GROMACS .gro file of C-alpha atoms in nm:
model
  311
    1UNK     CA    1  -2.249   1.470  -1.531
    2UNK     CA    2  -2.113   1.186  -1.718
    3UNK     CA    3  -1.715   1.358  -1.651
    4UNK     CA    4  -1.815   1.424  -1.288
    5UNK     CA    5  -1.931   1.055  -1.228
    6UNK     CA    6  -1.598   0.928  -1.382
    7UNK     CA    7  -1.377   1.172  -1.213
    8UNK     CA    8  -1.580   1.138  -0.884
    9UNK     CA    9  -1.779   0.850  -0.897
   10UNK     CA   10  -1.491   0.612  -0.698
   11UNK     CA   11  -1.550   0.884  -0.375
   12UNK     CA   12  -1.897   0.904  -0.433
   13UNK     CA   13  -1.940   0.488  -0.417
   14UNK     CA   14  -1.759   0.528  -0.112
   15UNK     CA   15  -2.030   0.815   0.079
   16UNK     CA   16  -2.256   0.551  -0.028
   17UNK     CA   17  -2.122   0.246   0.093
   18UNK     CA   18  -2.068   0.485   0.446
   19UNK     CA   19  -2.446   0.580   0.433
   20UNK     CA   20  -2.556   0.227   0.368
   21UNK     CA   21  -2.395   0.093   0.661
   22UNK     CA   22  -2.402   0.376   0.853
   23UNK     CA   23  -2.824   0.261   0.788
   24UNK     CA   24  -2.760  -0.078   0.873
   25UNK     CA   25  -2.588  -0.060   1.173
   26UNK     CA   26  -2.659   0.272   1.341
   27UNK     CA   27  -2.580   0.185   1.632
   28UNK     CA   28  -2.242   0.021   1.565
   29UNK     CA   29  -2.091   0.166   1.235
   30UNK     CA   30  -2.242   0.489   1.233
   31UNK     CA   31  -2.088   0.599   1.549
   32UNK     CA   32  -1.758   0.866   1.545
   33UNK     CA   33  -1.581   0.602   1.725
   34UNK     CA   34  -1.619   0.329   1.484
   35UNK     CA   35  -1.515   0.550   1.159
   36UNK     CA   36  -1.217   0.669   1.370
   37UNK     CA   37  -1.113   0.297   1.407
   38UNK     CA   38  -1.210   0.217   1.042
   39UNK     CA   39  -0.905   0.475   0.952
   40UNK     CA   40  -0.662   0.302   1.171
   41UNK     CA   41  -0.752  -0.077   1.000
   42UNK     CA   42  -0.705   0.066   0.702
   43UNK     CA   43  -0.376   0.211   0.786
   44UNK     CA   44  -0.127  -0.048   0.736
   45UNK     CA   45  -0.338  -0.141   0.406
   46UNK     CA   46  -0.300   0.221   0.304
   47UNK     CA   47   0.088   0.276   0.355
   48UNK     CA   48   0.125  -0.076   0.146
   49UNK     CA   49  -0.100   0.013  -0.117
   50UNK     CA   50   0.118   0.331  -0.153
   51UNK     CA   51   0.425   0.224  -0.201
   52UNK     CA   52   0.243   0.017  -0.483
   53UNK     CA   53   0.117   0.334  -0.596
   54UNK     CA   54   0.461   0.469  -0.688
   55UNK     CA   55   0.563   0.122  -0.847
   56UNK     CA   56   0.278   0.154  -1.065
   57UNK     CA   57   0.312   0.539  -1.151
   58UNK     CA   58   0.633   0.381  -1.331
   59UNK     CA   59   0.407   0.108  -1.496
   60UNK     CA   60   0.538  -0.146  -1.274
   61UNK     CA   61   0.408  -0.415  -1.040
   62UNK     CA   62   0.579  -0.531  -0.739
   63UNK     CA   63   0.522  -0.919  -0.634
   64UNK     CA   64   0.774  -0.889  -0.333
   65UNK     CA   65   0.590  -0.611  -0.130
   66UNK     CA   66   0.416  -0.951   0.090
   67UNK     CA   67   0.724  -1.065   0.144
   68UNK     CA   68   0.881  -0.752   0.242
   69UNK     CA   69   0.652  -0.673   0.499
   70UNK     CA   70   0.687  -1.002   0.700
   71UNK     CA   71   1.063  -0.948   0.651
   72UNK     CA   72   1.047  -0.590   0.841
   73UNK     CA   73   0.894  -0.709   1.138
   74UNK     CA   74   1.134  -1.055   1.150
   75UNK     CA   75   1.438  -0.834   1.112
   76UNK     CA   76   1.383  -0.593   1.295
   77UNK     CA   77   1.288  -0.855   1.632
   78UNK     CA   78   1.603  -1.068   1.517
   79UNK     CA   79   1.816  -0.703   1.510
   80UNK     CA   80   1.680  -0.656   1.880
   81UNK     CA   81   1.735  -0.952   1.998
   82UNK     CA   82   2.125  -0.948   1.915
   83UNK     CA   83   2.103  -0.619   2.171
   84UNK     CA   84   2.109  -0.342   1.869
   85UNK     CA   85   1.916   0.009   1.940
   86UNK     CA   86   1.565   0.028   1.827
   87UNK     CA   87   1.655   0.317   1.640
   88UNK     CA   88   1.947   0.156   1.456
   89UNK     CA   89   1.781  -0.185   1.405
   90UNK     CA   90   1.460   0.034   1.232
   91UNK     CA   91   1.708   0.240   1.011
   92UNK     CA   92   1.907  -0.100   0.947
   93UNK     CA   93   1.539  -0.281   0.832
   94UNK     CA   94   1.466  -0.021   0.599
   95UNK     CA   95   1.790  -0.013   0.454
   96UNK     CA   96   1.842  -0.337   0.368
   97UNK     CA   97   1.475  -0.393   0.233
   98UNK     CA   98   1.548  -0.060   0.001
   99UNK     CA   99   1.876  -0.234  -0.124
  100UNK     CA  100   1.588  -0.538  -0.244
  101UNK     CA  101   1.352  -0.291  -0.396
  102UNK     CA  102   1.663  -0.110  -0.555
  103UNK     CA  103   1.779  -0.477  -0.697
  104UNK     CA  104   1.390  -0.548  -0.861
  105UNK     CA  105   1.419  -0.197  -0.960
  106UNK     CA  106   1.753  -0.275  -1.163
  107UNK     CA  107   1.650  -0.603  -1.299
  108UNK     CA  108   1.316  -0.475  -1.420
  109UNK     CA  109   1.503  -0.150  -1.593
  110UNK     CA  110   1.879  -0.266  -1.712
  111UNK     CA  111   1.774  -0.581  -1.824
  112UNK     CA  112   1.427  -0.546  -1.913
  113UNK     CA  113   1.276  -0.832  -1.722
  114UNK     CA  114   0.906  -0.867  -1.647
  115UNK     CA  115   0.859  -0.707  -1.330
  116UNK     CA  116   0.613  -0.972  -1.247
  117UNK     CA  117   0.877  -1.216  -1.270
  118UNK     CA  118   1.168  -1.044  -1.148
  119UNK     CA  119   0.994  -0.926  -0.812
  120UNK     CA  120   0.847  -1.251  -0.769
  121UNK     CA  121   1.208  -1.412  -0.792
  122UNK     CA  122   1.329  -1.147  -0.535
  123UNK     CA  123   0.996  -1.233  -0.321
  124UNK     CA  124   1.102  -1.548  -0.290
  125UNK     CA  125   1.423  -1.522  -0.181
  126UNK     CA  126   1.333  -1.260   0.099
  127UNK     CA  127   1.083  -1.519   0.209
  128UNK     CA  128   1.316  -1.758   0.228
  129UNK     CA  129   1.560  -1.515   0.444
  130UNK     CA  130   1.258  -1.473   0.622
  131UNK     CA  131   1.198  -1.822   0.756
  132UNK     CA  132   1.563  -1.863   0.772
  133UNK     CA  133   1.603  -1.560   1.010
  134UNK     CA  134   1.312  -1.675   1.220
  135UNK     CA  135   1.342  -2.088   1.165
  136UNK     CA  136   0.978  -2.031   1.031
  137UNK     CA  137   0.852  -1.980   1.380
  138UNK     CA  138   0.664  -1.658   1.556
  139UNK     CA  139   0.950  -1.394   1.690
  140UNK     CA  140   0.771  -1.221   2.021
  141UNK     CA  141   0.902  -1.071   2.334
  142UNK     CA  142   1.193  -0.843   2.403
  143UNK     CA  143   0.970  -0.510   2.231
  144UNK     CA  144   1.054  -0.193   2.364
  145UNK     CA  145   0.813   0.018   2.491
  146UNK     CA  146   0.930   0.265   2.244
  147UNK     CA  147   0.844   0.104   1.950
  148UNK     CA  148   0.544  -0.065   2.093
  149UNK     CA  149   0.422   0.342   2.124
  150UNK     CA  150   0.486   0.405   1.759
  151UNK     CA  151   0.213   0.175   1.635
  152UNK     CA  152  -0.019   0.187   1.986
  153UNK     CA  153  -0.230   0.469   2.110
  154UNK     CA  154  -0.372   0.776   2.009
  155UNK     CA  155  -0.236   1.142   1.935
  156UNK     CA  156  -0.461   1.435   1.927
  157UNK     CA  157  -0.793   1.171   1.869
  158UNK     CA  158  -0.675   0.991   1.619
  159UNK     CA  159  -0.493   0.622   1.634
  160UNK     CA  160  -0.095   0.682   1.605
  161UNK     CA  161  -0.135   0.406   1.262
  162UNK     CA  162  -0.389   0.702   1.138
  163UNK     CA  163  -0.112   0.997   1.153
  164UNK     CA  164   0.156   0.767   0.974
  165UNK     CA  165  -0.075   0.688   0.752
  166UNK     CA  166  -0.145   1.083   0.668
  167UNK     CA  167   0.235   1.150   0.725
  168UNK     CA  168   0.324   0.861   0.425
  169UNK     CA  169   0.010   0.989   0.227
  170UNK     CA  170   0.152   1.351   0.236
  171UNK     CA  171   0.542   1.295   0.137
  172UNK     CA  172   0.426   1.077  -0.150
  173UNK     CA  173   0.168   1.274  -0.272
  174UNK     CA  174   0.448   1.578  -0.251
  175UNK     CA  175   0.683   1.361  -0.457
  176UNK     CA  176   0.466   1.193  -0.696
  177UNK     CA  177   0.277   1.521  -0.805
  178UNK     CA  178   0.478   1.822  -0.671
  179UNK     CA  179   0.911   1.754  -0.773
  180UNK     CA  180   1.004   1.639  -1.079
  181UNK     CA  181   1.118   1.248  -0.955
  182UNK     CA  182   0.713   1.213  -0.985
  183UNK     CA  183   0.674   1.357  -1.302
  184UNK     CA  184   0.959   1.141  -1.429
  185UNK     CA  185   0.780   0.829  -1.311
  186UNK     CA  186   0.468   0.938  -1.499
  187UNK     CA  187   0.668   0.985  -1.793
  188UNK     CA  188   0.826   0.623  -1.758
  189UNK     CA  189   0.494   0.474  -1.731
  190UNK     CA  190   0.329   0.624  -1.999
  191UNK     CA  191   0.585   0.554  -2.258
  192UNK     CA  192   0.940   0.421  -2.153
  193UNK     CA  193   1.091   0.483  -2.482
  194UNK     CA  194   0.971   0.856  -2.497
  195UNK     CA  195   1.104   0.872  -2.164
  196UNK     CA  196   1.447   0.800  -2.248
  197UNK     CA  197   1.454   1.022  -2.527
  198UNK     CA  198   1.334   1.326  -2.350
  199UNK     CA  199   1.624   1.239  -2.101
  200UNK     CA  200   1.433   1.107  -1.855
  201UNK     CA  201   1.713   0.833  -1.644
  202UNK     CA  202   1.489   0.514  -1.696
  203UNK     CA  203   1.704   0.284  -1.433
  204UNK     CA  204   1.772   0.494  -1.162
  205UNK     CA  205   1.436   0.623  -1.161
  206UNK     CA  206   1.309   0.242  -1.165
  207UNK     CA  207   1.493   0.136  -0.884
  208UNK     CA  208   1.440   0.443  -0.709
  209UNK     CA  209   1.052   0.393  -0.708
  210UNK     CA  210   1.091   0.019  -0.612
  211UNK     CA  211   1.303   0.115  -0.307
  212UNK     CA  212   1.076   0.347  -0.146
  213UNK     CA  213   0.800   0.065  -0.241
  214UNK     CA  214   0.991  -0.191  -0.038
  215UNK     CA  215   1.086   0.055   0.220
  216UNK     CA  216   0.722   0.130   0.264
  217UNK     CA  217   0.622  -0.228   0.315
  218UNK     CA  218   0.914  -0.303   0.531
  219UNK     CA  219   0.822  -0.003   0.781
  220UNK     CA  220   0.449  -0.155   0.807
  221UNK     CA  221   0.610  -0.505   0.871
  222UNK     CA  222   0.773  -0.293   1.142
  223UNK     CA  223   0.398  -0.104   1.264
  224UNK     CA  224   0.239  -0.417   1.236
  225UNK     CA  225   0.495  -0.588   1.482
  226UNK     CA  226   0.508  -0.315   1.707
  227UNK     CA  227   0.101  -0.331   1.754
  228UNK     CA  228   0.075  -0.702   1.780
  229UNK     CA  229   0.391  -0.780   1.983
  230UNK     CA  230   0.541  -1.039   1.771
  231UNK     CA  231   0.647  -1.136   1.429
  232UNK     CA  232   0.513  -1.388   1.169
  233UNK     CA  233   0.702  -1.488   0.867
  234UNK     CA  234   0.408  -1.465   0.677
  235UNK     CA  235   0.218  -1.199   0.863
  236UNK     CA  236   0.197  -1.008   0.561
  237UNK     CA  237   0.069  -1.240   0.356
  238UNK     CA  238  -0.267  -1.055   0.338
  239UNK     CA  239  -0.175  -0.735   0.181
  240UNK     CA  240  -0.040  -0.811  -0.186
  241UNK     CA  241  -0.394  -0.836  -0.316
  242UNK     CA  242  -0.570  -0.590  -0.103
  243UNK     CA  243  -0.308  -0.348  -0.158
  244UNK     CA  244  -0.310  -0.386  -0.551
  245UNK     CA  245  -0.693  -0.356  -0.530
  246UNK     CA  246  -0.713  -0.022  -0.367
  247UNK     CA  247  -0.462   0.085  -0.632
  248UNK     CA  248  -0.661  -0.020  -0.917
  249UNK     CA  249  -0.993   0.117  -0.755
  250UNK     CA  250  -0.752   0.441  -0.695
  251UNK     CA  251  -0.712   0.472  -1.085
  252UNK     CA  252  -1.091   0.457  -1.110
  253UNK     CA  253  -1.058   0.786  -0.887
  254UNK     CA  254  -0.965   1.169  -0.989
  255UNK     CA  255  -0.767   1.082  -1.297
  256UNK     CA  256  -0.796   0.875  -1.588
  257UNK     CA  257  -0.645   0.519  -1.529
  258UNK     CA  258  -0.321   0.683  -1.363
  259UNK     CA  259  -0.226   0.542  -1.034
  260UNK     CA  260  -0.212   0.810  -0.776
  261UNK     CA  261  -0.238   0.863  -0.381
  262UNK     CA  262  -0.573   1.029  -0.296
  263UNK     CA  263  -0.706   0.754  -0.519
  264UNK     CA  264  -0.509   0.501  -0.323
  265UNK     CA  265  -0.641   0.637   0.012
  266UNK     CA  266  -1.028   0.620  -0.126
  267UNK     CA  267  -0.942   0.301  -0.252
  268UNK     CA  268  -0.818   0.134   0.131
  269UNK     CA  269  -1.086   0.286   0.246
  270UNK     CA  270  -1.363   0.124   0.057
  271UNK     CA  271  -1.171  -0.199   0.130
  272UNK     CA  272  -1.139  -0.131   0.496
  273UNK     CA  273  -1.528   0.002   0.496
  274UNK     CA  274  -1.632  -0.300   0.383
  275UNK     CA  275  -1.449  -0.537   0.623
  276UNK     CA  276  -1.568  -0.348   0.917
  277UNK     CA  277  -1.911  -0.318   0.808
  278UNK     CA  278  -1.958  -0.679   0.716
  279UNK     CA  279  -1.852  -0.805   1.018
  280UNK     CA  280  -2.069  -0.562   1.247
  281UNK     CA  281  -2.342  -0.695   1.041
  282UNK     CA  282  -2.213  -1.054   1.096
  283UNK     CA  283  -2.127  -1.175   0.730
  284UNK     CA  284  -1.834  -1.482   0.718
  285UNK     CA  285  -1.537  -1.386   0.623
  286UNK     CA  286  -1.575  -1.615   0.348
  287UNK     CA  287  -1.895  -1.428   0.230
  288UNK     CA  288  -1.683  -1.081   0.310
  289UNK     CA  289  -1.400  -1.193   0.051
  290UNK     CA  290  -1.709  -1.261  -0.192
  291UNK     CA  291  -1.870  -0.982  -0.209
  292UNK     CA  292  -1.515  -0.690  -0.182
  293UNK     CA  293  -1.384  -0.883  -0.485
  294UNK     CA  294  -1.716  -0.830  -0.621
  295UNK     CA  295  -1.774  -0.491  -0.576
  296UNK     CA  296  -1.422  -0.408  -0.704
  297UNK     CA  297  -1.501  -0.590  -1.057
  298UNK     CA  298  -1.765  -0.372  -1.063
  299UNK     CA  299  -1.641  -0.040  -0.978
  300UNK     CA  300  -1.357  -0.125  -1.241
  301UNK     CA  301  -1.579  -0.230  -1.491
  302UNK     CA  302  -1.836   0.055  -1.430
  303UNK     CA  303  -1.511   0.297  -1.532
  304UNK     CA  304  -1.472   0.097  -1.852
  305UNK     CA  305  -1.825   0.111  -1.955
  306UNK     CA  306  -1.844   0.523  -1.856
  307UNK     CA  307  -1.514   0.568  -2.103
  308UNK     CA  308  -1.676   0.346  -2.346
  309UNK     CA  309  -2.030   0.557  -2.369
  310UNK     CA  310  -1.809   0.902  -2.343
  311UNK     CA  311  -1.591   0.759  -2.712
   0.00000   0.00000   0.00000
């Protein structure tokens, strides 16, 4: 019991946060309708919190992925305003926010810099492009239809945000835990120096993993435009934290303290679960912050205590 409850315990804590609400609010969380639109909030979240994922398979965080996503959405609006293809302004976003990942990733792995502090250097300077691009005001108008359908609307019953969020979900899961690029980043993050002596590339693996992080959180900058109409320089201020939290609850989640995506998912979704439900029940947001930040601590330190009894 005691191996199933810390294997399983993160998805179980999740059924019974569902159930609770579900409870609480029959009538308005416990409806199809509402859980459908509980996976497309926690979308965006999800695809974030992903790219961390792969960051931290390597052992590493990155500070920049806020930035990042505000960048995507300012770019890509600036891009179509100077009359460049929606298709070629998208590839052109996540290109240049992979060349910033790829530079955090080289920092962190040639020169053995803190990750904390090199990402939050290269944070800061995309945010500072950022305002620059947009003169630190809103960017709306002049959206395509096109792209406005990528992050609007529904596709066989489920949001459009919901199938990229499966689509992402899938092709990481494939790389992390199915090709060998995955099982070198597991091999980086659990020792570096054992790595290197099996052969395992430590910096182009490391800047490999903070590319596709970056590319990730520059392609929900890009959603997250798309659905609202407009871009914010700091519209994506709210998903360092968040994102980082379902990660950590992820590692609570099907393996022992390793970062990985099903966790990740379970994770967003106990996050997003919690927003929704608290505000159908009419809690401040204040109170809302409160209590998510205190159920994480908990679920994090109910792991510790499980591995503590099982020793």
């Amino acid at each position: 019991m005691s191996r199933f409850l810390a294997r399983y315990g993160t998805a179980l804590a999740l059924i019974l946060i569902i159930a609770a609400f579900a409870i609480a609010s029959p009538r308005a969380f416990g409806t199809p309708g509402n859980l459908i639109n509980i996976t497309q909030q926690m979308a965006l979240l999800a695809i974030v919190a992903i790219g961390a994922t792969v960051v931290m398979a390597a052992g590493e965080f990155d500070l920049a992925t806020a930035s990042l996503v505000s960048f995507g959405g300012i770019l890509m609006m600036v891009l179509l305003a100077k009359g460049v293809s929606p298709a070629l302004a998208c590839l052109a976003v996540l290109a240049v926010a992979a060349l910033f990942g790829a530079l955090s990733g080289y920092v962190v792995a040639r020169f053995q810099v803190l990750s904390f502090i090199a990402t939050l250097a290269v944070g800061t300077i995309v945010g500072g492009l950022t305002f620059w691009l947009s003169d630190g005001a809103t960017l709306m108008g002049g959206l395509p239809p096109d792209l406005r359908d990528l992050a609007r609307g529904t596709t066989l019953g489920l949001p459009t945000q919901t199938w990229w969020m499966i689509g992402v979900a899938v092709v990481i899961w494939l790389l992390l835990d199915r090709i060998e690029f995955g099982r070198r980043l597991y091999a980086i993050g659990g020792n570096k120096e054992a790595a290197r002596l099996a052969g395992v590339r430590i910096v182009p693996n490391t800047m490999a993993a903070f590319a596709l992080s970056a590319v990730l959180a520059a392609l929900v900058g890009m959603l997250l435009t798309g659905r609202i109409g407009s871009a914010n320089p700091t519209g994506g201020g709210g998903y360092l934290l968040t994102a980082y939290a379902a990660v950590f609850l992820g590692m609570t989640a099907f393996r022992d303290g390793e970062a990985n995506v099903p966790g990740t998912l379970v994770g967003a979704a106990i996050i997003a679960v919690i927003s929704n439900g608290l505000t159908i029940l009419g809690v401040s947001t204040f109170l809302q912050d409160i209590i998510t930040g205190a159920i994480i601590l908990a679920a994090v330190l109910l792991r510790r205590i499980g591995k503590a009894a099982r020793v």
